[in-house]
PDB file of C-alpha atoms in Angstrom:
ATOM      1  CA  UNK A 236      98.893 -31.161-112.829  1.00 88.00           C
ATOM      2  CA  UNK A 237     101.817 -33.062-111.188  1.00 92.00           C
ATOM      3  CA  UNK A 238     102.203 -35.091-108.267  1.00 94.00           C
ATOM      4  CA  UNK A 239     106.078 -34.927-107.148  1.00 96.00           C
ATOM      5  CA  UNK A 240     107.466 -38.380-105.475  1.00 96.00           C
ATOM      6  CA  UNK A 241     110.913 -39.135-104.139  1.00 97.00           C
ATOM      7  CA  UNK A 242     111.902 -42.369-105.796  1.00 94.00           C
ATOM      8  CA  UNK A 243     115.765 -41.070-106.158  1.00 93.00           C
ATOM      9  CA  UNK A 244     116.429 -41.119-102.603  1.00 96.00           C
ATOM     10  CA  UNK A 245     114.824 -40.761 -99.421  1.00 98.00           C
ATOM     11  CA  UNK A 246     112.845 -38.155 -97.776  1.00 98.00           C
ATOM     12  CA  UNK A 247     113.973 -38.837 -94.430  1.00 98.00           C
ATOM     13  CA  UNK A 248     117.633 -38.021 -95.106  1.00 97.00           C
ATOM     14  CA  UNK A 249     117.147 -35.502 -97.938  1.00 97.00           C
ATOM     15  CA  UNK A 250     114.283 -32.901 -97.346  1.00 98.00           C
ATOM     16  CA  UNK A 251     114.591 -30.500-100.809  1.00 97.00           C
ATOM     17  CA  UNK A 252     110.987 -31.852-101.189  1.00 98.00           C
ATOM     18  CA  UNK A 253     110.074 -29.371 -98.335  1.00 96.00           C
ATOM     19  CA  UNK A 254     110.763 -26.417-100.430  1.00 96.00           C
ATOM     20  CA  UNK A 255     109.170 -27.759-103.394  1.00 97.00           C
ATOM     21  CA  UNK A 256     104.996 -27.845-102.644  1.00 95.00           C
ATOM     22  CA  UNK A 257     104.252 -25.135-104.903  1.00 96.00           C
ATOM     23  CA  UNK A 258     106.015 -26.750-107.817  1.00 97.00           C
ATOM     24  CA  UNK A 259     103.314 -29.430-106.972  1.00 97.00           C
ATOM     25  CA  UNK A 260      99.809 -30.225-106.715  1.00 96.00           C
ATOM     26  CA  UNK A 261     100.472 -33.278-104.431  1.00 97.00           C
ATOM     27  CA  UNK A 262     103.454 -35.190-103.055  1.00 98.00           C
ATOM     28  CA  UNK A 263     104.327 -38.814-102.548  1.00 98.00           C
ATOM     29  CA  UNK A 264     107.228 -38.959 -99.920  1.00 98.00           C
ATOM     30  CA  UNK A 265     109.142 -42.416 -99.673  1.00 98.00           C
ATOM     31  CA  UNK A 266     111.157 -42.995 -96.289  1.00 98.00           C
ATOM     32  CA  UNK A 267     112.925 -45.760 -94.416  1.00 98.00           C
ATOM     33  CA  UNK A 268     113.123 -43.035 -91.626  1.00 98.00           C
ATOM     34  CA  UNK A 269     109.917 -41.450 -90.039  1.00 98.00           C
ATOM     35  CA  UNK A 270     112.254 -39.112 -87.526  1.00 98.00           C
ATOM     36  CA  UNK A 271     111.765 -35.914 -85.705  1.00 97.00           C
ATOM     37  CA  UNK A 272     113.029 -33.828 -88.673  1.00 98.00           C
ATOM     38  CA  UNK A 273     110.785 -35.621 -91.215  1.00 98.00           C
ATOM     39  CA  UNK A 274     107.944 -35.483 -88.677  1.00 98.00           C
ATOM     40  CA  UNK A 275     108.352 -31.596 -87.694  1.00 98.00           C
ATOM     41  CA  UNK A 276     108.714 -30.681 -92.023  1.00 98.00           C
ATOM     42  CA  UNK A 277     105.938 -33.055 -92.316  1.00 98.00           C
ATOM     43  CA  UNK A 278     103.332 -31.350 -90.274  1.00 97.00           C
ATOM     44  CA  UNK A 279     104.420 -27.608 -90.886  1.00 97.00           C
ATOM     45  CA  UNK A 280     103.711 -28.068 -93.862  1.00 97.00           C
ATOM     46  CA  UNK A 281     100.314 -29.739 -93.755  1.00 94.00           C
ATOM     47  CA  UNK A 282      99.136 -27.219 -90.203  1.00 94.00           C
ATOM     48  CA  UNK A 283      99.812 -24.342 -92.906  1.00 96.00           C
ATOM     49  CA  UNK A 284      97.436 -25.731 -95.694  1.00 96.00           C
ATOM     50  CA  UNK A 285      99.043 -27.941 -97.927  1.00 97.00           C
ATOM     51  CA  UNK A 286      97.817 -31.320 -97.358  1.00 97.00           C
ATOM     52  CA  UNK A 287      97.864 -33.294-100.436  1.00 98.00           C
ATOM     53  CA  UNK A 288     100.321 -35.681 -99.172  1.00 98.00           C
ATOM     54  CA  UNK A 289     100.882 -39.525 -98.752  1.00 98.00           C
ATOM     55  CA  UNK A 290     103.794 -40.403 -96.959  1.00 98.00           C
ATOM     56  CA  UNK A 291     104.765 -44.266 -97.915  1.00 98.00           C
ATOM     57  CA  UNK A 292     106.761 -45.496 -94.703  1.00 98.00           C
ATOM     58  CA  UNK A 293     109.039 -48.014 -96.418  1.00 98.00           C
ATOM     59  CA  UNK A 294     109.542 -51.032 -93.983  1.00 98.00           C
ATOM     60  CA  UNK A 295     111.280 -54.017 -94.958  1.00 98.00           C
ATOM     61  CA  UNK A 296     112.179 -56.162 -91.676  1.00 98.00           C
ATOM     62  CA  UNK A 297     115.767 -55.534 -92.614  1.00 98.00           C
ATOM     63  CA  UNK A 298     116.742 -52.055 -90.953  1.00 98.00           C
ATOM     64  CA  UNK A 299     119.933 -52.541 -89.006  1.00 97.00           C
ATOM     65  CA  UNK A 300     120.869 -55.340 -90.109  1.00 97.00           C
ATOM     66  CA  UNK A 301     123.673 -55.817 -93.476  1.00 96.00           C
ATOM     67  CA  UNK A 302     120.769 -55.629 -96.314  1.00 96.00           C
ATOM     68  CA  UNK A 303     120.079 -52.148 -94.710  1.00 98.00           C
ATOM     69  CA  UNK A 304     122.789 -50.772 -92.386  1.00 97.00           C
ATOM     70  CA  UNK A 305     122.067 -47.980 -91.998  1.00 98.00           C
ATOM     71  CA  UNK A 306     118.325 -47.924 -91.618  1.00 98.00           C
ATOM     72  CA  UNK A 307     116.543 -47.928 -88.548  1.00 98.00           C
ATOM     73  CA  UNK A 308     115.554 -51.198 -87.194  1.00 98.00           C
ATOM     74  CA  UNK A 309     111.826 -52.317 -88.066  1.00 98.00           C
ATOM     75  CA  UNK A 310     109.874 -51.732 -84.772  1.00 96.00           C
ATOM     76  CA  UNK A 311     111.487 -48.123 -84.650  1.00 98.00           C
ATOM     77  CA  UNK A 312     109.745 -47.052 -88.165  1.00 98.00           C
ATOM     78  CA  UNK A 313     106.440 -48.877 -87.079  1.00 98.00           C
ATOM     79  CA  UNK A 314     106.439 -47.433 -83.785  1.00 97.00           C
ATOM     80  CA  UNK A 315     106.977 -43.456 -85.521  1.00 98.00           C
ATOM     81  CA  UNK A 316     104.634 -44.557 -88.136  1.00 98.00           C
ATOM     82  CA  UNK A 317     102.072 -45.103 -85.412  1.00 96.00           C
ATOM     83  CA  UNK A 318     102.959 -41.822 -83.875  1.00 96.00           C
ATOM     84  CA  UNK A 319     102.328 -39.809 -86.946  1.00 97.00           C
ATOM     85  CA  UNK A 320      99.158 -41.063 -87.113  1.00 96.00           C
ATOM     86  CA  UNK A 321      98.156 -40.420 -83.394  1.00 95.00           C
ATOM     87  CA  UNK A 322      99.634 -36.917 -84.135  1.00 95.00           C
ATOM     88  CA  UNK A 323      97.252 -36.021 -86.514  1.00 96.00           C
ATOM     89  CA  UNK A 324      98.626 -37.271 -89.882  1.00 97.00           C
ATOM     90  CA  UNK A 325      95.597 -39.223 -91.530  1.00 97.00           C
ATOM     91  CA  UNK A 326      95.438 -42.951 -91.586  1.00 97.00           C
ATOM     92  CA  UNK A 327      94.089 -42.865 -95.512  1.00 96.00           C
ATOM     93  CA  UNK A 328      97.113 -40.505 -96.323  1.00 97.00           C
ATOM     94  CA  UNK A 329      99.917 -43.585 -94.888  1.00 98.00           C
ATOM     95  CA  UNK A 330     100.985 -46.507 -96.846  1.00 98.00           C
ATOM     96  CA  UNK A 331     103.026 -49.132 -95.102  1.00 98.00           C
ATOM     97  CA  UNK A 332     105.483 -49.984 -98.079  1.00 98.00           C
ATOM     98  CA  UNK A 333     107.411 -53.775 -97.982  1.00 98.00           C
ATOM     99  CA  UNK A 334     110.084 -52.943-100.767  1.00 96.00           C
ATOM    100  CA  UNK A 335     111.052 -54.903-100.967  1.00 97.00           C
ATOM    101  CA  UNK A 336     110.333 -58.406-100.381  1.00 98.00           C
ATOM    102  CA  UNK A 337     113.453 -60.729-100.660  1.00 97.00           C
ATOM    103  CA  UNK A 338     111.701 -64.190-102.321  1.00 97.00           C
ATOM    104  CA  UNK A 339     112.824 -67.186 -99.939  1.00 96.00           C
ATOM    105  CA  UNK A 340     111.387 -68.841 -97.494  1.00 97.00           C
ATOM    106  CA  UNK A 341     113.606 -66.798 -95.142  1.00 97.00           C
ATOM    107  CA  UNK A 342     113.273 -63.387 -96.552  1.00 97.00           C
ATOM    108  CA  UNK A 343     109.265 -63.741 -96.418  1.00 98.00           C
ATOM    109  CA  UNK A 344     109.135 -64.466 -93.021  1.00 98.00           C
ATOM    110  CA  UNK A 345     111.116 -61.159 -92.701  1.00 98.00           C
ATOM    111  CA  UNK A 346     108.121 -59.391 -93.979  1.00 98.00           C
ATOM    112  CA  UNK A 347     105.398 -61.402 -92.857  1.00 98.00           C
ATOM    113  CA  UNK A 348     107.099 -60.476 -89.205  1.00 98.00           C
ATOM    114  CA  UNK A 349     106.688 -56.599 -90.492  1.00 98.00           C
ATOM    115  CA  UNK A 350     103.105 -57.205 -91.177  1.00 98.00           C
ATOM    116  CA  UNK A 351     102.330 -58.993 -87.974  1.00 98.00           C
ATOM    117  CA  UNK A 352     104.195 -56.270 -86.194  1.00 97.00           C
ATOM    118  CA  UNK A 353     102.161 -53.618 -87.460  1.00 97.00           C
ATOM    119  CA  UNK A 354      99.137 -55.631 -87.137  1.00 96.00           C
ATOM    120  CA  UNK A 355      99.487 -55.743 -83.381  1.00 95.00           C
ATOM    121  CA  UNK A 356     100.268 -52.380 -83.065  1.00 93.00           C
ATOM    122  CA  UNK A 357      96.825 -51.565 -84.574  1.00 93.00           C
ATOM    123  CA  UNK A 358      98.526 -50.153 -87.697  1.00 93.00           C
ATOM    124  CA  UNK A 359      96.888 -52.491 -90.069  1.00 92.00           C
ATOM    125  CA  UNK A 360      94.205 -53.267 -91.157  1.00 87.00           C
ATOM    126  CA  UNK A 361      93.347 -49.379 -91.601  1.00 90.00           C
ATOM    127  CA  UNK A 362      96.246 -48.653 -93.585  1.00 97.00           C
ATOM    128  CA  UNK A 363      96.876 -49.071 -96.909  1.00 97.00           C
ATOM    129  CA  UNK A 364     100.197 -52.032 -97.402  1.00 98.00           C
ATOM    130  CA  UNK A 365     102.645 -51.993-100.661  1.00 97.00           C
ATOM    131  CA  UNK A 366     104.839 -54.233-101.985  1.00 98.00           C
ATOM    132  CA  UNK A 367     107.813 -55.037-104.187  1.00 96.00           C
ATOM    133  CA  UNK A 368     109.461 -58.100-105.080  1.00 97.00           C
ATOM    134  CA  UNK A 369     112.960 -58.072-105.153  1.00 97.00           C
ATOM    135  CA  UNK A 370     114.688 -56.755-108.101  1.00 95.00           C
ATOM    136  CA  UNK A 371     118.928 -57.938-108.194  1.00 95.00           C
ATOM    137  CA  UNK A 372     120.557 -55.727-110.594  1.00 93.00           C
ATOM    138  CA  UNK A 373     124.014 -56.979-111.954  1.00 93.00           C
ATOM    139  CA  UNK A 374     125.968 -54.364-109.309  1.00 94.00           C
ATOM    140  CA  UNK A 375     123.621 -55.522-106.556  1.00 95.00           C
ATOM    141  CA  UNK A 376     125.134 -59.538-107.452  1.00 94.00           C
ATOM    142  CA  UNK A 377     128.547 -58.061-107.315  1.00 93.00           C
ATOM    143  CA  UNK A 378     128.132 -55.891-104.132  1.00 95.00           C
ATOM    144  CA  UNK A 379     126.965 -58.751-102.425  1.00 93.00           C
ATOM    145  CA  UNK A 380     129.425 -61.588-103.579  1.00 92.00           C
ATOM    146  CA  UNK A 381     132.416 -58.442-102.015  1.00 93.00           C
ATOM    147  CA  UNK A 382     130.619 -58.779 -98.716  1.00 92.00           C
ATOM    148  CA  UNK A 383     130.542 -62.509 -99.085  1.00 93.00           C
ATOM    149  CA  UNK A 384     126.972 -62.919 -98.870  1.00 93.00           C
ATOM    150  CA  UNK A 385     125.189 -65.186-101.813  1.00 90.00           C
ATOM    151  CA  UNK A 386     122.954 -63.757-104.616  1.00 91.00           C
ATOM    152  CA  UNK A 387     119.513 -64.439-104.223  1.00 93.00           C
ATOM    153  CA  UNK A 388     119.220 -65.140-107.681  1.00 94.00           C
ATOM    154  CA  UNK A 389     121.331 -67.167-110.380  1.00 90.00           C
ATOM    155  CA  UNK A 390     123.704 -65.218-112.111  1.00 84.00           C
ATOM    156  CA  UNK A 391     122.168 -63.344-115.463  1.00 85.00           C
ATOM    157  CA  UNK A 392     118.777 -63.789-113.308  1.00 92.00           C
ATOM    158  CA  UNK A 393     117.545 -60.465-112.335  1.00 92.00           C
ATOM    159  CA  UNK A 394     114.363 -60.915-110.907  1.00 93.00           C
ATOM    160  CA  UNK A 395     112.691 -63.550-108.977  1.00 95.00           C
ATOM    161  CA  UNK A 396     111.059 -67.286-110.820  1.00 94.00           C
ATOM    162  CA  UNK A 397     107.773 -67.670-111.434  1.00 93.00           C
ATOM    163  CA  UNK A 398     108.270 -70.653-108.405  1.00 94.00           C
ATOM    164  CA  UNK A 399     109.326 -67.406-106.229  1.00 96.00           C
ATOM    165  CA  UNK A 400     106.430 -65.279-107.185  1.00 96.00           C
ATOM    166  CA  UNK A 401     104.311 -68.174-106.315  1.00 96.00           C
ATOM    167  CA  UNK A 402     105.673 -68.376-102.673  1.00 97.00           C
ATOM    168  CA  UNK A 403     105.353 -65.170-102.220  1.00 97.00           C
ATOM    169  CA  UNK A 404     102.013 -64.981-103.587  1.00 96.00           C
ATOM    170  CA  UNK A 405     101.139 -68.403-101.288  1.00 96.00           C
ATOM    171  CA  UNK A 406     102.437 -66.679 -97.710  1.00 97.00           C
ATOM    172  CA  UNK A 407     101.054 -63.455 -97.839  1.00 97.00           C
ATOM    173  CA  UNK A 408      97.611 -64.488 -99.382  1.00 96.00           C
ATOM    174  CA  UNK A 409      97.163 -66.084 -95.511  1.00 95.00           C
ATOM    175  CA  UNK A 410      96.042 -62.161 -94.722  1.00 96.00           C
ATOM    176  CA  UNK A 411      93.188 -60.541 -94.973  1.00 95.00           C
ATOM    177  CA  UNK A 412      94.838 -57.819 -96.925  1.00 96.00           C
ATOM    178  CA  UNK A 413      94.409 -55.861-100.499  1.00 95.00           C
ATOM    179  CA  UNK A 414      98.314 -55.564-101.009  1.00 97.00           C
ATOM    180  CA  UNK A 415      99.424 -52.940-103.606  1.00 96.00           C
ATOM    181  CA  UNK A 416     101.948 -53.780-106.172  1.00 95.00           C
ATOM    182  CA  UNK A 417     103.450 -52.313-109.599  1.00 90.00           C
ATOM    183  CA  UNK A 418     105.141 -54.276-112.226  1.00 86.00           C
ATOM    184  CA  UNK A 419     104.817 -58.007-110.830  1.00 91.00           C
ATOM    185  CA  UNK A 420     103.215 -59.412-112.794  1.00 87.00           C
ATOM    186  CA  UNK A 421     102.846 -62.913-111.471  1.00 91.00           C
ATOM    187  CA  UNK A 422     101.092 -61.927-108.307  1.00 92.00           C
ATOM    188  CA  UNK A 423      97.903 -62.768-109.057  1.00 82.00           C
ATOM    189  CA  UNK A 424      94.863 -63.073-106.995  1.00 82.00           C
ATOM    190  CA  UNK A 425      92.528 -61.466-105.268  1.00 86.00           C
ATOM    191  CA  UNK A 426      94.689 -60.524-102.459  1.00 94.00           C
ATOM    192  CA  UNK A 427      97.381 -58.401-105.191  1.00 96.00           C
ATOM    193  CA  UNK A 428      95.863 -55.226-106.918  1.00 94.00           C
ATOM    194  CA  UNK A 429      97.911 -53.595-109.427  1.00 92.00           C
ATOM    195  CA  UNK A 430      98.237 -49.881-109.226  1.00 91.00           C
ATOM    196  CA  UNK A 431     100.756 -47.250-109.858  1.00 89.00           C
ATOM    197  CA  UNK A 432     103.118 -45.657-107.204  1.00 87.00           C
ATOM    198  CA  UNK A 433     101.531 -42.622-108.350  1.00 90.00           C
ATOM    199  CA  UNK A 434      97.279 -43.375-109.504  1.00 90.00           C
ATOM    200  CA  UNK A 435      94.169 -42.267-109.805  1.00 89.00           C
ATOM    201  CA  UNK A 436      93.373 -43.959-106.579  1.00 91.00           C
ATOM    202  CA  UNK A 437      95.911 -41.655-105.245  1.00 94.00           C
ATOM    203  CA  UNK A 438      94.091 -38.520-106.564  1.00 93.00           C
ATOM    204  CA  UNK A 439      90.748 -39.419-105.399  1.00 93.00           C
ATOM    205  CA  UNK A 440      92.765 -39.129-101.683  1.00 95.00           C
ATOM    206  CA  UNK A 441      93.966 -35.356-102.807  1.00 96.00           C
ATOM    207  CA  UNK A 442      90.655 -34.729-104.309  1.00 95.00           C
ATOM    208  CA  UNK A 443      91.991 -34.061-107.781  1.00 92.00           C
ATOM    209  CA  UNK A 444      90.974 -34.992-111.118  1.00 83.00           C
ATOM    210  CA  UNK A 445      92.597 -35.497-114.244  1.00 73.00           C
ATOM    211  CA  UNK A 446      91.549 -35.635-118.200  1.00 56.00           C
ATOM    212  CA  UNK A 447      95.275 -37.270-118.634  1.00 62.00           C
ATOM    213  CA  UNK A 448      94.624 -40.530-118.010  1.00 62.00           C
ATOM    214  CA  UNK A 449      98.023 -41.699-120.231  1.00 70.00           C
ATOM    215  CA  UNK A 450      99.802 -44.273-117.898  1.00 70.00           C
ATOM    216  CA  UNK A 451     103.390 -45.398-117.845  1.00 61.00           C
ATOM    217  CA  UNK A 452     104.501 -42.603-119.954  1.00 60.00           C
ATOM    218  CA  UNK A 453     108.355 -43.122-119.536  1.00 60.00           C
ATOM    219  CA  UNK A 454     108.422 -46.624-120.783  1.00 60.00           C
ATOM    220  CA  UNK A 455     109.248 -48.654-117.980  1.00 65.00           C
ATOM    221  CA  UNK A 456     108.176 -52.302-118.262  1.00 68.00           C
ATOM    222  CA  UNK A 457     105.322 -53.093-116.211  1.00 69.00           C
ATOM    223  CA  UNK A 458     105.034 -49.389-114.738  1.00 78.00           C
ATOM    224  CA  UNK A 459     101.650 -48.284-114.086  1.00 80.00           C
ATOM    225  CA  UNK A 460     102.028 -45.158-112.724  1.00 82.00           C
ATOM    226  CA  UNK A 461     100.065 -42.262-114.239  1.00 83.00           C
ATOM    227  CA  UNK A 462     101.915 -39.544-116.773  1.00 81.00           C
ATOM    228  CA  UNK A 463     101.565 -36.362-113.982  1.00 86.00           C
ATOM    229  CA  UNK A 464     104.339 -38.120-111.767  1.00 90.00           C
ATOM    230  CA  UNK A 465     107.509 -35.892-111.332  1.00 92.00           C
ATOM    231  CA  UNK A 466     110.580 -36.532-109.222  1.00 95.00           C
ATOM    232  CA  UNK A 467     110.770 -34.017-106.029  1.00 97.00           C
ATOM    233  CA  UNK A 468     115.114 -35.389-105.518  1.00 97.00           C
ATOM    234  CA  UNK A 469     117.983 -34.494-107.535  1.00 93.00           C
ATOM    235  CA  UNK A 470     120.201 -37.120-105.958  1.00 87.00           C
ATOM    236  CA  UNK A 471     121.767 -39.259-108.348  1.00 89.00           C
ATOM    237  CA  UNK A 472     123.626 -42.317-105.841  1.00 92.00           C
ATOM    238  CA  UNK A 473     123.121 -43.921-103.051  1.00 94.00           C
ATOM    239  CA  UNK A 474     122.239 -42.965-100.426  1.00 96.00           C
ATOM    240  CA  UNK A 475     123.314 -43.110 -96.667  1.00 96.00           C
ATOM    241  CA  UNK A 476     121.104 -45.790 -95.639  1.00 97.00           C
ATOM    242  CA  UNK A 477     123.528 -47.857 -98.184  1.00 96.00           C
ATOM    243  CA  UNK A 478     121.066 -51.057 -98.633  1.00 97.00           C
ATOM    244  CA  UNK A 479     123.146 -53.189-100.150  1.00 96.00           C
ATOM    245  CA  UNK A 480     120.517 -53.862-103.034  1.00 96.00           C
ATOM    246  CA  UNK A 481     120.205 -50.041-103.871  1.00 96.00           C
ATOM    247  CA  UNK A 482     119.664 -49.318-107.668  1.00 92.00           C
ATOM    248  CA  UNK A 483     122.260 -46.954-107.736  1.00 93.00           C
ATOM    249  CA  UNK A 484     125.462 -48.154-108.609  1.00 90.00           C
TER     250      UNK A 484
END
């Protein structure tokens, strides 16, 4: 069994994952950019049968803006994220994703403003919500100090303190929300459950099982992400949406 994601870039932009359901029992597609291509793949795909998929709309509060150029702006991915679910797409196959989440006082207002967005428009609290903490990668410091904007972090400090964790933690427990989350750690409370990108809670949706219940096969600290994951993208760098605290170098 796999389940195919697109962690390597996103399915908005690059749509090889169309081609690829029967390499795949299930997909996972990550976007920044519900659009009228990704909408009209989308649904041709599930009207002729195959509809083992979650689509995680990735919303950070930054689209537009110079964390994200080139991503649409917030309240244009919430308001097509609402649309695919009055088109048919099921409510229990979307995850509103918050990845991620820049640690200050400033950066989670940004997403608290996401989540009261989405909570007027009626998106939540039906939906399923993710979230990352931010993660600033040496490159990401450097890219940042050549657009002369500051590091969120200390230099030689990639991810955020447990003081920052705690804020975090602090804001967004004032919801009445179960918010997903992989590798952090020091979100703890009721409000945090920690599951993989790719889980068993995941399977239950697709109405799979599994007798390979290995998790985090590939080693990455923290991941908890079942062994059947496999990557749908071949891209290897950035990609046009250019957020400025991309992985890739």
């Amino acid at each position: 069994m796999k389940i195919g994601v697109t962690e390597r870039g996103d399915a908005g932009i690059d749509f090889s994952w169309k081609d690829k359901s029967h390499t795949v029992d299930g997909m996972i597609l990550i976007t920044k950019a519900i659009n009228n291509v990704f909408l009209r793949h989308l649904f041709s795909l599930y009207e002729a049968g195959y509809t083992n998929i979650i689509v995680h709309a990735t919303c950070t509060g930054y689209g537009s803006t110079a964390y994200e150029p080139n991503v649409p702006p917030p309240k244009t991915q919430l308001h097509n994220l609402n649309q695919m679910v009055k088109y048919g797409f099921p409510v229990e196959n979307c995850v509103l994703r918050i990845d991620p989440i820049i640690p200050t006082k400033q950066g989670i207002e940004v997403a608290k403003a996401v989540i009261d967005t989405a909570l007027v428009k009626g998106i939540l609290p039906n939906m399923r919500v993710r979230i990352s903490v931010l993660d600033e990668y040496r490159h990401v410091k450097n890219r940042m100090l050549c657009m002369g904007m500051k590091s969120v972090y200390p230099y030689g400090q990639f991810t955020a303190s447990k003081d920052q964790f705690e804020l975090v933690r602090r804001e967004l427990s004032e919801y009445d929300i179960k918010f997903e989350c992989c590798a952090e750690p020091f979100l703890q409370s009721g409000h945090f459950v920690h599951v993989g990108c790719v889980s068993e809670k995941d399977l239950k949706i697709f109405g799979l099982e599994t007798a390979d219940d290995r998790i985090n096969p590939q080693n990455r600290r923290g991941c908890l992400c079942i062994a059947n994951k496999t990557e749908l993208l071949t891209n290897r760098a950035r990609c046009p949406h250019g957020c400025i605290y991309c992985y890739w170098k």
